[in-house]
């Protein structure tokens, strides 16, 4: 079969979610991904509690919960910390999480094809043609781009802009025994944040999970400024400093570091004739923390509603699909649209900030809420109270 109602490119949380929802509505769906599944993606693997509340079925794949946070100053000489009775965030393994969502889609009738790289997309008045690197070609009424920051769907349909503002991340995940993680991070699995290390416009994190430790760095920059930093060296140096200070288990080394990029603002347009973009492909991400799973799944839900209506009307025009952008803006646009730009937020004197915050328990809670971020109204208050 080479003809489907919808072809979804990218099998991350956005792609798998929209594919599942469309299959629930009796549409034939082909889900493509260039990688072989299961695969690991550079990511902290943290889910906000509002993600679990909106999509409760994913609770069964949660690896662990974090019940507290600790933020260090760049010199590592000062810190603020707090533990809580309710979880701050849920932790998942991205390889298991993404594979779980794909399998869920397949159970609903989605046809999944991994190791399938899309080379070209041609949109006409009649249909969409999707060409793969193995010579295969598929026809569909509509294509959904859920294929990440450098989306081939966005590029081939002229929706991708130059994206000079980007977040560059480097991540490592290491298997470590539960006993060692209990010793370093307690059973509450305290998360650690290190903002402004070596002057970067961003932060480093250490996220303990059930039997894994995820450590990474995200740096926000404007195009040409990226050459000022050797991000891999900054992360490697921090790993060894933290080990010396007994803030990181000795099992963690500097091998197998993975890099990636994330957007920091939405594209000017996230739809076109017979085309919709979801998640990172549309630039839908929290520009403060780099968290994108909630927005990926929420935009997928908005997309499924729009596509379902388009099939009922048999209208896949740009005008018909424009309601998608209206939907996601109403759903979470305020959440990602009113936050102070990440390049401004993370360019702070964190040595002084941590010194000030540690004297005041209210400010401590506000700063640690950067790890939490569950409500947009609270986020706005935090951003302006702490960072302005």
Coordinates of N, CA and C in Angstrom, one line a residue, residues 28 34 47 58 76 91 98-99 104 126 147 171 188 208 257 272 287 295 300-301 309 313-314 342 365 373:
X28 N -6.5 6.3 7.8 CA -5.3 5.5 7.6 C -4.1 6.3 7.7
X34 N 13.3 8.4 10.5 CA 14.6 8.1 9.8 C 15.5 7.1 10.7
X47 N 9.4 15.2 32.5 CA 8.0 15.5 32.2 C 7.4 16.4 33.3
X58 N 0.4 8.0 30.1 CA 1.9 7.9 30.1 C 2.5 7.6 31.5
X76 N 30.2 27.1 42.1 CA 29.9 25.9 42.9 C 30.1 26.1 44.4
X91 N 10.3 11.6 35.6 CA 11.5 11.2 34.7 C 11.2 10.0 33.8
X98 N 9.6 7.0 24.0 CA 9.2 7.2 22.5 C 8.8 5.9 21.9
X99 N 9.5 4.8 22.3 CA 9.1 3.5 21.8 C 7.7 3.1 22.3
X104 N 2.0 2.1 21.0 CA 0.6 2.5 21.3 C -0.1 2.9 20.0
X126 N -3.9 18.1 -5.7 CA -4.5 16.8 -5.6 C -4.1 16.0 -4.4
X147 N 9.1 16.2 12.8 CA 10.4 15.6 12.6 C 11.5 16.6 13.2
X171 N 24.2 16.0 25.8 CA 23.6 15.2 26.9 C 24.3 13.8 27.0
X188 N 14.4 10.6 47.1 CA 13.6 11.7 46.5 C 14.2 12.1 45.1
X208 N 18.8 12.6 38.2 CA 18.8 11.2 38.6 C 17.5 10.5 38.3
X257 N 29.0 11.4 24.5 CA 28.2 12.6 24.6 C 27.4 12.8 23.3
X272 N 0.3 25.0 6.1 CA 0.2 25.4 4.7 C -0.7 24.5 4.0
X287 N 10.9 28.3 25.9 CA 12.2 28.9 25.7 C 13.0 29.1 26.9
X295 N 4.4 20.4 24.9 CA 3.9 21.2 23.7 C 3.9 20.3 22.5
X300 N 0.0 18.1 18.9 CA -0.5 16.9 18.2 C -2.0 16.8 18.4
X301 N -2.5 17.0 19.6 CA -3.9 17.0 19.8 C -4.6 18.0 19.0
X309 N -11.4 17.5 11.1 CA -12.4 18.4 10.5 C -12.1 18.6 9.0
X313 N -14.8 17.9 5.8 CA -15.1 19.0 4.8 C -14.5 18.7 3.5
X314 N -13.5 17.7 3.4 CA -12.7 17.4 2.2 C -12.1 18.7 1.7
X342 N 14.8 33.5 26.2 CA 15.8 32.7 26.9 C 17.2 33.4 27.0
X365 N 12.1 29.2 46.6 CA 11.0 28.4 45.9 C 10.8 28.9 44.5
X373 N 8.0 24.4 36.6 CA 7.2 25.0 35.6 C 6.0 24.2 35.2

